[in-house]
mmCIF file of C-alpha atoms and ligand atoms in Angstrom:
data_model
loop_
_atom_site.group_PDB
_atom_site.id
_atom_site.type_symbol
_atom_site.label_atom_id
_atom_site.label_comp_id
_atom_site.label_asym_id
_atom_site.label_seq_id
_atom_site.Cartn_x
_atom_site.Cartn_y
_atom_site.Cartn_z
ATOM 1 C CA UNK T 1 -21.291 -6.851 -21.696
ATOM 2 C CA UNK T 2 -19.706 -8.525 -18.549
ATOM 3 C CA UNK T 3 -16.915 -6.975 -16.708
ATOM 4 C CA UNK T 4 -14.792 -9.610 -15.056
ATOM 5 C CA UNK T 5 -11.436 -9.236 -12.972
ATOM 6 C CA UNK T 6 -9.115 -10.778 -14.743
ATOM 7 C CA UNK T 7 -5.536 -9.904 -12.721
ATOM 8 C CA UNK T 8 -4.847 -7.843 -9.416
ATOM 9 C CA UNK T 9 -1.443 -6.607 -8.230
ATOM 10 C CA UNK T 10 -0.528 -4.425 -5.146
ATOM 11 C CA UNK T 11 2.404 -2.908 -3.754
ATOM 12 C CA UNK T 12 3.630 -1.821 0.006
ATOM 13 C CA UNK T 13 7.065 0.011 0.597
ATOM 14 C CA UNK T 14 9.638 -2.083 2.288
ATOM 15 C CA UNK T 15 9.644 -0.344 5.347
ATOM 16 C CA UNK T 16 8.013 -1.026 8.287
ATOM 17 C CA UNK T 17 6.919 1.421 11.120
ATOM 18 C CA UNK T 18 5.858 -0.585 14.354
ATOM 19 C CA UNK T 19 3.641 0.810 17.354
ATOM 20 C CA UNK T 20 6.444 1.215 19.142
ATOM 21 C CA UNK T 21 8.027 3.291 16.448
ATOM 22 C CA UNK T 22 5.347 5.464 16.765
ATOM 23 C CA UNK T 23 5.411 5.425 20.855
ATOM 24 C CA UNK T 24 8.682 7.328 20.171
ATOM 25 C CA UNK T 25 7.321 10.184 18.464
ATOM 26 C CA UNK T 26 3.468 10.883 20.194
ATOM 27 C CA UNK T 27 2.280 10.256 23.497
ATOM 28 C CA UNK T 28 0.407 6.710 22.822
ATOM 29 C CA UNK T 29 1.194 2.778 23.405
ATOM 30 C CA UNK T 30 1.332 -0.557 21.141
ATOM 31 C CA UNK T 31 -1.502 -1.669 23.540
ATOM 32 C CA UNK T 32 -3.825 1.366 22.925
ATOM 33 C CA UNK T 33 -3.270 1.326 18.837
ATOM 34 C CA UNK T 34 -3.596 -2.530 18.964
ATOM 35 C CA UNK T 35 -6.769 -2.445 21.109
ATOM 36 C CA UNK T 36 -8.492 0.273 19.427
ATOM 37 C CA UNK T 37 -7.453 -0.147 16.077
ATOM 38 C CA UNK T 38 -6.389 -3.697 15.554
ATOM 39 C CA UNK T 39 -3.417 -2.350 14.079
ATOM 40 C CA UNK T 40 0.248 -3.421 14.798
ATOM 41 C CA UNK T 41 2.360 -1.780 12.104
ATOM 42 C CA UNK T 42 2.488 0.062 8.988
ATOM 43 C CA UNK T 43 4.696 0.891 5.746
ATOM 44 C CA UNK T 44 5.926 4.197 5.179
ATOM 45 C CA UNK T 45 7.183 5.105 1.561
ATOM 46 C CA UNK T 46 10.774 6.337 1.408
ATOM 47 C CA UNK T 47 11.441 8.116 -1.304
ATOM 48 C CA UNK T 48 9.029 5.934 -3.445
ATOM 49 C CA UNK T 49 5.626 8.222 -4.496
ATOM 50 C CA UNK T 50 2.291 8.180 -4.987
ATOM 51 C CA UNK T 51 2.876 7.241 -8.680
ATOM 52 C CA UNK T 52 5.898 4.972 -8.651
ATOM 53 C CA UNK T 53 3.776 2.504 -6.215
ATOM 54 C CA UNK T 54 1.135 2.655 -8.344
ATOM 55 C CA UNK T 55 3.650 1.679 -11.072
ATOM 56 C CA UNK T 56 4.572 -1.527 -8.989
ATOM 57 C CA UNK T 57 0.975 -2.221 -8.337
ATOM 58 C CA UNK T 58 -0.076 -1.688 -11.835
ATOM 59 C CA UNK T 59 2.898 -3.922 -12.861
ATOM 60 C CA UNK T 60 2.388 -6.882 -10.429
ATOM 61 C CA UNK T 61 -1.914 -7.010 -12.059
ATOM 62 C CA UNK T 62 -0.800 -6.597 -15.675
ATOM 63 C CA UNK T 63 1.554 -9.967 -15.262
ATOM 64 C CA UNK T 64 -1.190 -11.463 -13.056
ATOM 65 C CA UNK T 65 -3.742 -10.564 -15.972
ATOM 66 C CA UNK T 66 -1.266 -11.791 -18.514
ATOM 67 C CA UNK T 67 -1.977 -8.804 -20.325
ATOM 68 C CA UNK T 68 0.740 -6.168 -22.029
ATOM 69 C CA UNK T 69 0.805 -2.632 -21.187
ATOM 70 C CA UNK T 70 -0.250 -1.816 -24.310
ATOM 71 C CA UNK T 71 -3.258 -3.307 -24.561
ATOM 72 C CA UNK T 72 -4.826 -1.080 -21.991
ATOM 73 C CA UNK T 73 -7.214 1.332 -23.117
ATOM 74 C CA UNK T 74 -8.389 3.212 -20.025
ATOM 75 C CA UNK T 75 -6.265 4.084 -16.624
ATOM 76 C CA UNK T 76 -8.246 5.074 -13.571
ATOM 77 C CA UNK T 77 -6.205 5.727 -10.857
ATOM 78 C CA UNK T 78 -7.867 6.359 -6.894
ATOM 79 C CA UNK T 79 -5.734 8.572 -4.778
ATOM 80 C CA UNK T 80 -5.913 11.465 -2.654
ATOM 81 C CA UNK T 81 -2.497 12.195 -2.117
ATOM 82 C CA UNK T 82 -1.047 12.473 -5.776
ATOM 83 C CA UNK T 83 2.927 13.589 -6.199
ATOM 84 C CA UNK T 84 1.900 16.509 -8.512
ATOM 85 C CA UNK T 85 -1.849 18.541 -8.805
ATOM 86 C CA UNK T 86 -0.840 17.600 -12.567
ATOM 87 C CA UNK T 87 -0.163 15.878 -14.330
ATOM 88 C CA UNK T 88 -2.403 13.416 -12.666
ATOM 89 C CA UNK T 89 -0.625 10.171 -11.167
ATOM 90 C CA UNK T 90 -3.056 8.071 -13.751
ATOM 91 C CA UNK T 91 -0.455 10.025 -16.811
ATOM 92 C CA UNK T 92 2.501 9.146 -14.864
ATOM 93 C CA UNK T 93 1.810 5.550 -14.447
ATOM 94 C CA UNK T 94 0.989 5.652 -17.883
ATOM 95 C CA UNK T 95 4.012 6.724 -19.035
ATOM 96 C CA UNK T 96 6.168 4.337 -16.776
ATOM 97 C CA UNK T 97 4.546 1.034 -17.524
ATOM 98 C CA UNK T 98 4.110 1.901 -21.399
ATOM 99 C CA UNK T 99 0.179 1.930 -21.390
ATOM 100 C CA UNK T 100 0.872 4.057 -24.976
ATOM 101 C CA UNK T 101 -3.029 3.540 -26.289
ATOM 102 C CA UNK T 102 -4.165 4.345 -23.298
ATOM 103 C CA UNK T 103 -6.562 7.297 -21.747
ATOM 104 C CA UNK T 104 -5.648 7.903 -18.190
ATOM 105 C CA UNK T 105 -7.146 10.085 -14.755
ATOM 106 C CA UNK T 106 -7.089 10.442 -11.302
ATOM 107 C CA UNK T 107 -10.058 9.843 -9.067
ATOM 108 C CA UNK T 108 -10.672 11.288 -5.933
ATOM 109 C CA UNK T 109 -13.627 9.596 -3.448
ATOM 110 C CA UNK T 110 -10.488 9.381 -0.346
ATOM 111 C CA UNK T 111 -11.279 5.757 1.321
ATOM 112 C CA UNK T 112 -13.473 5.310 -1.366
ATOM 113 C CA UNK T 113 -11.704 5.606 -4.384
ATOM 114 C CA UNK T 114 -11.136 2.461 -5.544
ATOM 115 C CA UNK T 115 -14.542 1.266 -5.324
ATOM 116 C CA UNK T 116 -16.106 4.390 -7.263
ATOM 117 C CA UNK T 117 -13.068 3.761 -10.196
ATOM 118 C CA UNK T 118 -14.016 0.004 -10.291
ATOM 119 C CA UNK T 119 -17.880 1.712 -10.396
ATOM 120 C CA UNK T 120 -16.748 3.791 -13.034
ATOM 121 C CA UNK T 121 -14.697 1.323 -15.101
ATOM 122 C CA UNK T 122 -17.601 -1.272 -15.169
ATOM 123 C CA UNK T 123 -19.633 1.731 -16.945
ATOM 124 C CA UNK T 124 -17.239 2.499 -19.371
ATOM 125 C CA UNK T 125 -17.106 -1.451 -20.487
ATOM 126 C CA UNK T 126 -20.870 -1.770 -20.093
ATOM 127 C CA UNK T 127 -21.329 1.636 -22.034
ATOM 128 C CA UNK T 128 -19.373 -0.251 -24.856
ATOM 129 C CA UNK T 129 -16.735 2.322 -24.751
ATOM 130 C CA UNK T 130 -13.489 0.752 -23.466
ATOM 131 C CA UNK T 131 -12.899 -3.061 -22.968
ATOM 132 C CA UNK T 132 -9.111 -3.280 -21.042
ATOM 133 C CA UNK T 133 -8.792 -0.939 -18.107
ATOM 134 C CA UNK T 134 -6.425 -1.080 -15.204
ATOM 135 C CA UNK T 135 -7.973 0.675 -12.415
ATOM 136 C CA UNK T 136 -5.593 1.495 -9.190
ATOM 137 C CA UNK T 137 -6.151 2.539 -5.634
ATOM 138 C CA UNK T 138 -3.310 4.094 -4.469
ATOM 139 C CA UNK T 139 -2.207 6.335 -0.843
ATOM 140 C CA UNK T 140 0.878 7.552 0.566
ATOM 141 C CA UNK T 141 -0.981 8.466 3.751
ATOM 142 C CA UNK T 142 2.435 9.247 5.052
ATOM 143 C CA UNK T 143 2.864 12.486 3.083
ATOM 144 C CA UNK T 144 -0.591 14.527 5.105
ATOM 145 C CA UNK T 145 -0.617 12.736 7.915
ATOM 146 C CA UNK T 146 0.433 15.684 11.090
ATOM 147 C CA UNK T 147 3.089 12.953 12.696
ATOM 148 C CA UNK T 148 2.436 15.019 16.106
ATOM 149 C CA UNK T 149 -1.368 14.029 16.298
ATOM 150 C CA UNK T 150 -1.247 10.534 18.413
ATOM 151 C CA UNK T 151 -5.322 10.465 17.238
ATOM 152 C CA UNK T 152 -4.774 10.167 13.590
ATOM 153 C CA UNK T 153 -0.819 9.248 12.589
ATOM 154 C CA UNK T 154 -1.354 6.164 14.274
ATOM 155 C CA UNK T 155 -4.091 4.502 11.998
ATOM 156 C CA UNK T 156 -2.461 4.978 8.624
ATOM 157 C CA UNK T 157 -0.037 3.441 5.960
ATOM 158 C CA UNK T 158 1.280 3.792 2.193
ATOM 159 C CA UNK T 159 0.295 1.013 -0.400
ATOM 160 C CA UNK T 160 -1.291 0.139 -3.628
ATOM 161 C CA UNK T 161 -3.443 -2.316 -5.145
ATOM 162 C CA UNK T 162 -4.548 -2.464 -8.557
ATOM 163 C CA UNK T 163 -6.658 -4.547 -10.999
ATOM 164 C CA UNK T 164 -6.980 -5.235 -14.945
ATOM 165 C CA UNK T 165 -10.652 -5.086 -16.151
ATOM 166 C CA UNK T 166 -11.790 -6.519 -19.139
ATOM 167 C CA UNK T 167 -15.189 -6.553 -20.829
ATOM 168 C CA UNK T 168 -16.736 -9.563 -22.288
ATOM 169 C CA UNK T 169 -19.614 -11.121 -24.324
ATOM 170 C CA UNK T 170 -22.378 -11.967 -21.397
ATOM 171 C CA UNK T 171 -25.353 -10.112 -19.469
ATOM 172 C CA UNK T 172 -25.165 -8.842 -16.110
ATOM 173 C CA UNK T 173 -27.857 -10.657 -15.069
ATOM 174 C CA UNK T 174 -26.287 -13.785 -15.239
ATOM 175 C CA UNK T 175 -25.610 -13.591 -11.456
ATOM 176 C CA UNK T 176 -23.866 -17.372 -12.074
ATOM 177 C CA UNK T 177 -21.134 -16.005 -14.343
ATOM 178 C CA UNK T 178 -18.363 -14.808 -13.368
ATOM 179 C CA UNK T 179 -17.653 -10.754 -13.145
ATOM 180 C CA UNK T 180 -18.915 -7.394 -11.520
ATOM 181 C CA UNK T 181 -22.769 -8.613 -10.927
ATOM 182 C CA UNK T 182 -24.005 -4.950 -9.167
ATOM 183 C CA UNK T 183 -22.288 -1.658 -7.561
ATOM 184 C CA UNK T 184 -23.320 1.045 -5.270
ATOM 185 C CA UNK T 185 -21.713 4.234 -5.071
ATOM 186 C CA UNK T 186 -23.035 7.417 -2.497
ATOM 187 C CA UNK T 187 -21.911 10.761 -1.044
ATOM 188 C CA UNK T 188 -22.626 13.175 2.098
ATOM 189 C CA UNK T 189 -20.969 16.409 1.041
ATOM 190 C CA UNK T 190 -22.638 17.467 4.023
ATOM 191 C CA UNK T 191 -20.174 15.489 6.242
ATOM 192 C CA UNK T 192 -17.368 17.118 4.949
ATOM 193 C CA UNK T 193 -15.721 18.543 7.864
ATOM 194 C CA UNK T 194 -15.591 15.238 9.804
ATOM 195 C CA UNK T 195 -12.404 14.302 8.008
ATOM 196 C CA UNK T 196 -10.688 16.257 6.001
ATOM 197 C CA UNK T 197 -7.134 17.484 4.427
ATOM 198 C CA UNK T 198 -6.442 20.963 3.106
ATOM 199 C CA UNK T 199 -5.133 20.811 -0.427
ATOM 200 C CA UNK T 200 -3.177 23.866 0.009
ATOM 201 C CA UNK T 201 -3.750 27.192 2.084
ATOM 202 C CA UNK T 202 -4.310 29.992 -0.088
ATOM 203 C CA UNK T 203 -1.426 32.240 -0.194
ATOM 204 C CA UNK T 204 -1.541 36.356 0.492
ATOM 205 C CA UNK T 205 -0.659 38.104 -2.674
ATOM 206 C CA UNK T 206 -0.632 41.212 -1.008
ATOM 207 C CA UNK T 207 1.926 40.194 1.912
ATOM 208 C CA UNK T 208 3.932 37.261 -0.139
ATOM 209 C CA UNK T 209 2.729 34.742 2.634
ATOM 210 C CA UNK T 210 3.346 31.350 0.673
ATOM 211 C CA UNK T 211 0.450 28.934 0.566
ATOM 212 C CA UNK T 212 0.981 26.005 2.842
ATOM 213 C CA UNK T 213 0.103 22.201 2.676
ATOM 214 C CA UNK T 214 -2.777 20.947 5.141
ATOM 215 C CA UNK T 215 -3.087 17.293 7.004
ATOM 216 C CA UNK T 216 -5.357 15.395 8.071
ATOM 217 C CA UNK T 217 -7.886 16.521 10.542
ATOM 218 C CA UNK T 218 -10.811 13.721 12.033
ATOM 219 C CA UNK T 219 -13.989 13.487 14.313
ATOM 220 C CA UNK T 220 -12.807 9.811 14.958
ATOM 221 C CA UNK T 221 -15.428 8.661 17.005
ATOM 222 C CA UNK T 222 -18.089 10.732 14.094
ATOM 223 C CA UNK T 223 -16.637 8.641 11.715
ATOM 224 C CA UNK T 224 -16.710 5.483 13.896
ATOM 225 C CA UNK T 225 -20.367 5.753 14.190
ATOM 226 C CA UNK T 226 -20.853 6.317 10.233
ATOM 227 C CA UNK T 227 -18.726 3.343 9.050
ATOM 228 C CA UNK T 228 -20.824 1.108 11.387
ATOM 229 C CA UNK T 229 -24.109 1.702 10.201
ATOM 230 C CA UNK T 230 -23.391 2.863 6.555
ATOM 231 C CA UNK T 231 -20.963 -0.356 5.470
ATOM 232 C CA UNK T 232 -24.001 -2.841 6.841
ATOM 233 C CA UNK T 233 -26.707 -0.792 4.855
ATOM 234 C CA UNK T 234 -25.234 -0.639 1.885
ATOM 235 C CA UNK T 235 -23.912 -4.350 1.425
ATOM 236 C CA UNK T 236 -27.709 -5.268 2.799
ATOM 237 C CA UNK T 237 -28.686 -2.902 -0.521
ATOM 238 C CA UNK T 238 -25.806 -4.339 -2.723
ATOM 239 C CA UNK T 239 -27.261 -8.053 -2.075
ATOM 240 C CA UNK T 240 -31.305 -7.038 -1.662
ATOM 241 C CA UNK T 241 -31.192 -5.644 -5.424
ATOM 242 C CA UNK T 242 -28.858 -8.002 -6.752
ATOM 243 C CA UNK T 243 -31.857 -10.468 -5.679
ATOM 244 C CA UNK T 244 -28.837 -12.578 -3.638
ATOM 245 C CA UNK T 245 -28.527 -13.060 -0.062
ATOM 246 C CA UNK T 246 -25.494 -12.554 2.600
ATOM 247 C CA UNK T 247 -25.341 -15.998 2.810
ATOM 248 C CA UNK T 248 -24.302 -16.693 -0.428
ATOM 249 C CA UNK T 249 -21.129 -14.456 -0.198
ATOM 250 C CA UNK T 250 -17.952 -16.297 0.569
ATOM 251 C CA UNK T 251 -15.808 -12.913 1.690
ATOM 252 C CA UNK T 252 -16.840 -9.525 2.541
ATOM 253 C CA UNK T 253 -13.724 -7.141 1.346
ATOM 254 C CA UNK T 254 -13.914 -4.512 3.004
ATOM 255 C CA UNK T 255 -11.641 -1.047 3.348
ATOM 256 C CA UNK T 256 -9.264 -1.486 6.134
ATOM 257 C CA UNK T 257 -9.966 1.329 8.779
ATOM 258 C CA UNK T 258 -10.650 -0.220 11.935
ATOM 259 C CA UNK T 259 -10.727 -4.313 12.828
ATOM 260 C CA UNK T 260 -13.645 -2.866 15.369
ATOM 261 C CA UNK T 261 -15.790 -1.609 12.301
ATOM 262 C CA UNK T 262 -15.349 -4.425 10.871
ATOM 263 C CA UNK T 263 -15.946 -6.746 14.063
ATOM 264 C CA UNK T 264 -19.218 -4.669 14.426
ATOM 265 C CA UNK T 265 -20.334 -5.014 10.537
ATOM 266 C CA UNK T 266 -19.925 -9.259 10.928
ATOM 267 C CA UNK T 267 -21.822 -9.017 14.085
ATOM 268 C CA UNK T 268 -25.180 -6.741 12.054
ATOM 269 C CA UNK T 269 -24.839 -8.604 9.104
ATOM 270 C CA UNK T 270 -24.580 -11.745 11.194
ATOM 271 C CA UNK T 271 -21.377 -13.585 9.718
ATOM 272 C CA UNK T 272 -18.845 -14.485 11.080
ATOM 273 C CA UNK T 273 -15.077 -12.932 11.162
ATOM 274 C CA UNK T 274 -13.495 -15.930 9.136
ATOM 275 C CA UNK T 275 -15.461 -14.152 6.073
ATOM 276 C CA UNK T 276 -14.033 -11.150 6.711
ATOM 277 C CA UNK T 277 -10.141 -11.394 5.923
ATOM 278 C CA UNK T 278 -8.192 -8.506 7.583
ATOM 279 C CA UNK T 279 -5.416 -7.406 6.983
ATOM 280 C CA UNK T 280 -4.691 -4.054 8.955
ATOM 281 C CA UNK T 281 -2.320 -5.162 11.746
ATOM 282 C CA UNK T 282 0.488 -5.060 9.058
ATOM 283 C CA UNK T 283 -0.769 -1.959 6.975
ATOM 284 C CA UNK T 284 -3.104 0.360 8.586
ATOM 285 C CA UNK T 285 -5.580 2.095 7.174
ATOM 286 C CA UNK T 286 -3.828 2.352 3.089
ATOM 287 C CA UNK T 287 -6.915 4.349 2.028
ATOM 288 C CA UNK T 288 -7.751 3.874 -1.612
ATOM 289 C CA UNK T 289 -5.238 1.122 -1.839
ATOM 290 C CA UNK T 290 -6.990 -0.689 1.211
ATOM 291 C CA UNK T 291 -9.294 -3.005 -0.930
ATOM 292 C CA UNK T 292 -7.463 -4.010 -3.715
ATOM 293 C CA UNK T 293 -4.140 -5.033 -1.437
ATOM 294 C CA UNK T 294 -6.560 -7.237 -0.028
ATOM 295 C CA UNK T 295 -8.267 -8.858 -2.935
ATOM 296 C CA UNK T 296 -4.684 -9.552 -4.278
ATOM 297 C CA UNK T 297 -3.605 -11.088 -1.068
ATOM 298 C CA UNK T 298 -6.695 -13.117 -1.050
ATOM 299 C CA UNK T 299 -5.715 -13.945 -4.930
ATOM 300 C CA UNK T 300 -2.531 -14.925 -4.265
ATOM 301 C CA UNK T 301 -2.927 -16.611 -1.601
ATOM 302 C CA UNK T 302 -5.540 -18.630 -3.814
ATOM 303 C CA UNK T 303 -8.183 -18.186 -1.339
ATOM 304 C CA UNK T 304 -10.234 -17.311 -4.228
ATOM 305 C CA UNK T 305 -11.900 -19.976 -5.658
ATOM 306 C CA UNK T 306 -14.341 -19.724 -9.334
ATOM 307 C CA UNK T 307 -17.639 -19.171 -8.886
ATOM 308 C CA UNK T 308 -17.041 -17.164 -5.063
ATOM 309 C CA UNK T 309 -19.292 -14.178 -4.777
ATOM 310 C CA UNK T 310 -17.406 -11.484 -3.028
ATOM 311 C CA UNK T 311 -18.904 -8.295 -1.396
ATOM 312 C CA UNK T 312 -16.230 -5.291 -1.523
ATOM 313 C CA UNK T 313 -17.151 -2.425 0.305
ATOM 314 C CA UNK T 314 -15.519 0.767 1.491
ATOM 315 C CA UNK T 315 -16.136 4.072 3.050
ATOM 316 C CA UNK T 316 -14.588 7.370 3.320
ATOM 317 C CA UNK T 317 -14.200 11.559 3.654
ATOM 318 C CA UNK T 318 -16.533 12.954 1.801
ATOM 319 C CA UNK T 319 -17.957 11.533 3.232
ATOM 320 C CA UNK T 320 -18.582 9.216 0.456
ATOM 321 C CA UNK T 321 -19.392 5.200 0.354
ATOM 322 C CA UNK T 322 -19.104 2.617 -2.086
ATOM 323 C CA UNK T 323 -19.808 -1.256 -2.938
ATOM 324 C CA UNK T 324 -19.307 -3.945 -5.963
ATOM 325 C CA UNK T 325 -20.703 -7.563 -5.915
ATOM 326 C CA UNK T 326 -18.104 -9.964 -8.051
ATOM 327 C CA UNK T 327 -18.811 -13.513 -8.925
ATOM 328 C CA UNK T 328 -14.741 -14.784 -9.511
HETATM 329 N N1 COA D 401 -2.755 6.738 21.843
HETATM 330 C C1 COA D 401 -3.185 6.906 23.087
HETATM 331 N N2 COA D 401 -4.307 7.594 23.372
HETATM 332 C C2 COA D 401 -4.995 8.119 22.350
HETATM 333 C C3 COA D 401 -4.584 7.990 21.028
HETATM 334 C C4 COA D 401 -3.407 7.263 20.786
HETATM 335 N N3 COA D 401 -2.918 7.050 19.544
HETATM 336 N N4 COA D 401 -5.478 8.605 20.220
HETATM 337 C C5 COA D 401 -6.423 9.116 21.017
HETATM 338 N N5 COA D 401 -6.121 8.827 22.319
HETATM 339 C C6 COA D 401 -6.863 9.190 23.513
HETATM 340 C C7 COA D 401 -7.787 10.353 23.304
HETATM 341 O O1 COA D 401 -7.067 11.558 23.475
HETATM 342 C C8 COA D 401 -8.813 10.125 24.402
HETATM 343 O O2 COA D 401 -8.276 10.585 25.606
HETATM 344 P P1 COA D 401 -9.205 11.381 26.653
HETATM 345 O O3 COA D 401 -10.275 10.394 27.046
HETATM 346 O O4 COA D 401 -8.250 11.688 27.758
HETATM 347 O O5 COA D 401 -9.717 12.558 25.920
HETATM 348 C C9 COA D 401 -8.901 8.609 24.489
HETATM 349 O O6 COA D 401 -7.728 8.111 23.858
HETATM 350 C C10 COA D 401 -10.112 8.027 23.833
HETATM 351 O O7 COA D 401 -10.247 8.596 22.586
HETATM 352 P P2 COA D 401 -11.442 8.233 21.650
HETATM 353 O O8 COA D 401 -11.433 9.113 20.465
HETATM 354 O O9 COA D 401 -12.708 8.140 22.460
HETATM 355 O O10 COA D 401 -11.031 6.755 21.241
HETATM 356 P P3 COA D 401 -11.854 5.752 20.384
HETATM 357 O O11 COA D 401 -12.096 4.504 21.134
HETATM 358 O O12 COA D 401 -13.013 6.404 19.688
HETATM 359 O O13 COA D 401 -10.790 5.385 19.240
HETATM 360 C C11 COA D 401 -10.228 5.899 16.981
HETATM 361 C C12 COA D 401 -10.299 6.409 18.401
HETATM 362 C C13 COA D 401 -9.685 6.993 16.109
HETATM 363 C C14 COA D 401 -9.301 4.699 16.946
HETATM 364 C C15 COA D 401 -11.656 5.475 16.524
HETATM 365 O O14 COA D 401 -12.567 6.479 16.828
HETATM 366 C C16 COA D 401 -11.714 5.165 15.061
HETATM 367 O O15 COA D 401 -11.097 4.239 14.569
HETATM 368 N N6 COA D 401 -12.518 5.923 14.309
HETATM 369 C C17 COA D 401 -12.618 5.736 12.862
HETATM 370 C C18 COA D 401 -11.465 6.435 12.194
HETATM 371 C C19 COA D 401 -11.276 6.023 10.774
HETATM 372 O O16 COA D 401 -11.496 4.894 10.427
HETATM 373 N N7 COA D 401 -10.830 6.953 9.933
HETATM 374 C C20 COA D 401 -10.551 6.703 8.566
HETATM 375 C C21 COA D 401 -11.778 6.451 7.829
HETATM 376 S S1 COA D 401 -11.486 6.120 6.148
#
């Protein structure tokens, strides 16, 4: 079986925090976040969860796909910031779009996530087991992000993306037909502390001290020095045993953390930044939801073109890593 892409959707909240939104609340400036980050503003979710944008998302790739709700057999939904510990957000987008036949759970590789549900989808429909899956990255960053640490509430936004998947009659190693050619998925529980988020506090029976909710805490620089040498390796290993080469790929999608990770990952892998379409000085750092809010903006935008190969590739706390090679 193939697994090809055949619709993407993606959703951002309507409102818009600037730098200088920010500059009101911590001690930092539109120059420093723009300079060190790339980043210019982001969208914070009012009211509208975790779920309800991957609703939109989910929405927006099923009309794209041309493909009704109910024809979906699997949901995989990417998020580590879910409205509820359960049901998971993969149920509740379930039952708001009307994907009735469907199975449906929640994923949780952070920065990651979409790229290990895409992994995992592309198993399931090589496996033989499911055919139609809509797989979503989804964040609302806004919700455990500590708004009075200038060194993390600055680099992150709300958003989803999501795409339909749908098996069909081919062989993988057909590397000139379109669909999901080769993947890479990898984790460092070892890395763990480097950035992290408490779930929730444990509580004191004894003394009735209620549990609390944690944020997110980061070795920014330790991460820094991780995305830069991991996201290079690993699309060098996505292309080495796909038996392609960089040059044949048209974009690199990468997750949106930092325009200089990605400045430094064209300069190793020796492309230029025209391959690499950005996207984070209007959305931040979305987290699961980075890469597929890109690939639909590249879709829309038609920028996409048959026969493109397309390197996505992500990274993330876990710290865990991930990458799929697509022929459109
Ligand atoms: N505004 C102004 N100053 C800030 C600031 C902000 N928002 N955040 C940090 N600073 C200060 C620091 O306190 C430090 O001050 P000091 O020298 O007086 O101690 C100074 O700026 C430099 O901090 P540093 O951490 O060395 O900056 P940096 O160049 O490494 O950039 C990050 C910081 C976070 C932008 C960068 O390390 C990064 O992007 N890391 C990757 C993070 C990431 O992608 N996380 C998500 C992964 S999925």
């Amino acid at each position: 079986m193939r697994t090809k892409i055949v619709g993407t959707g993606s959703y951002v909240p309507e409102h818009i925090a600037t730098n200088d939104d920010l500059a009101k609340i911590v001690d930092t400036s539109d120059e420093w976040i723009r300079t060190r980050t790339g980043i210019c503003e982001r969208r914070i979710s009012e009211g509208i969860g975790t779920s309800k944008m991957a609703s939109r998302a989910s929405r927006n790739a099923l009309e794209n796909a041309k493909i009704k709700a109910e024809e979906i057999q699997l949901i995989l939904l990417a998020t580590s910031t879910p409205d509820h510990h359960f049901p998971s957000g993969a149920c509740e987008v379930q039952a708001d779009i009307g994907a009735i036949h469907a199975a449906a759970y929640d994923i949780s590789a952070a920065c990651s996530g979409f790229l290990f549900a895409l992994n995992t989808a592309h198993s399931f429909i090589q496996s033989g087991c499911y055919e139609t899956i809509l797989v979503i990255g989804v964040d609302c960053m806004s919700k455990v992000v500590d708004w009075s640490d200038r060194g993390t509430c600055v680099l992150f936004g709300d958003g989803a993306g999501a795409v339909v998947m749908k098996g069909e009659t081919g062989t993988e190693a057909d590397t000139n037909a379109s669909g999901l050619l080769h993947m890479i998925m990898g984790s460092d529980g070892t890395k763990g502390s480097v950035l992290s988020c408490e779930a929730r506090t444990v509580g004191n029976f004894l003394t009735g001290t209620k549990p609390n909710f944690g944020t997110v805490a980061m070795d920014g620089q330790e991460v820094f020095k991780f995305a830069v040498k991991k996201m290079p390796e690993i699309i060098e290993q996505l292309m080495r045993e796909s038996e392609l080469t960089i040059e044949e790929v048209r974009y690199f999608v990468l997750h949106q953390a930092n325009y200089r990770i990605s400045e430094s990952i064209a300069k190793r892998l020796k492309v230029s930044m025209e391959q690499i379409p950005m996207n984070i000085d209007r959305y931040g750092n979305t987290s699961a939801g980075s890469v597929p809010i890109l690939l639909d903006e590249l879709n829309r935008q038609g920028r996409l073109k048959e026969g493109d190969l397309l390197a996505l590739a992500g990274f993330g706390a876990g710290l865990t890593w991930g990458a799929a090679l697509v022929r459109w």
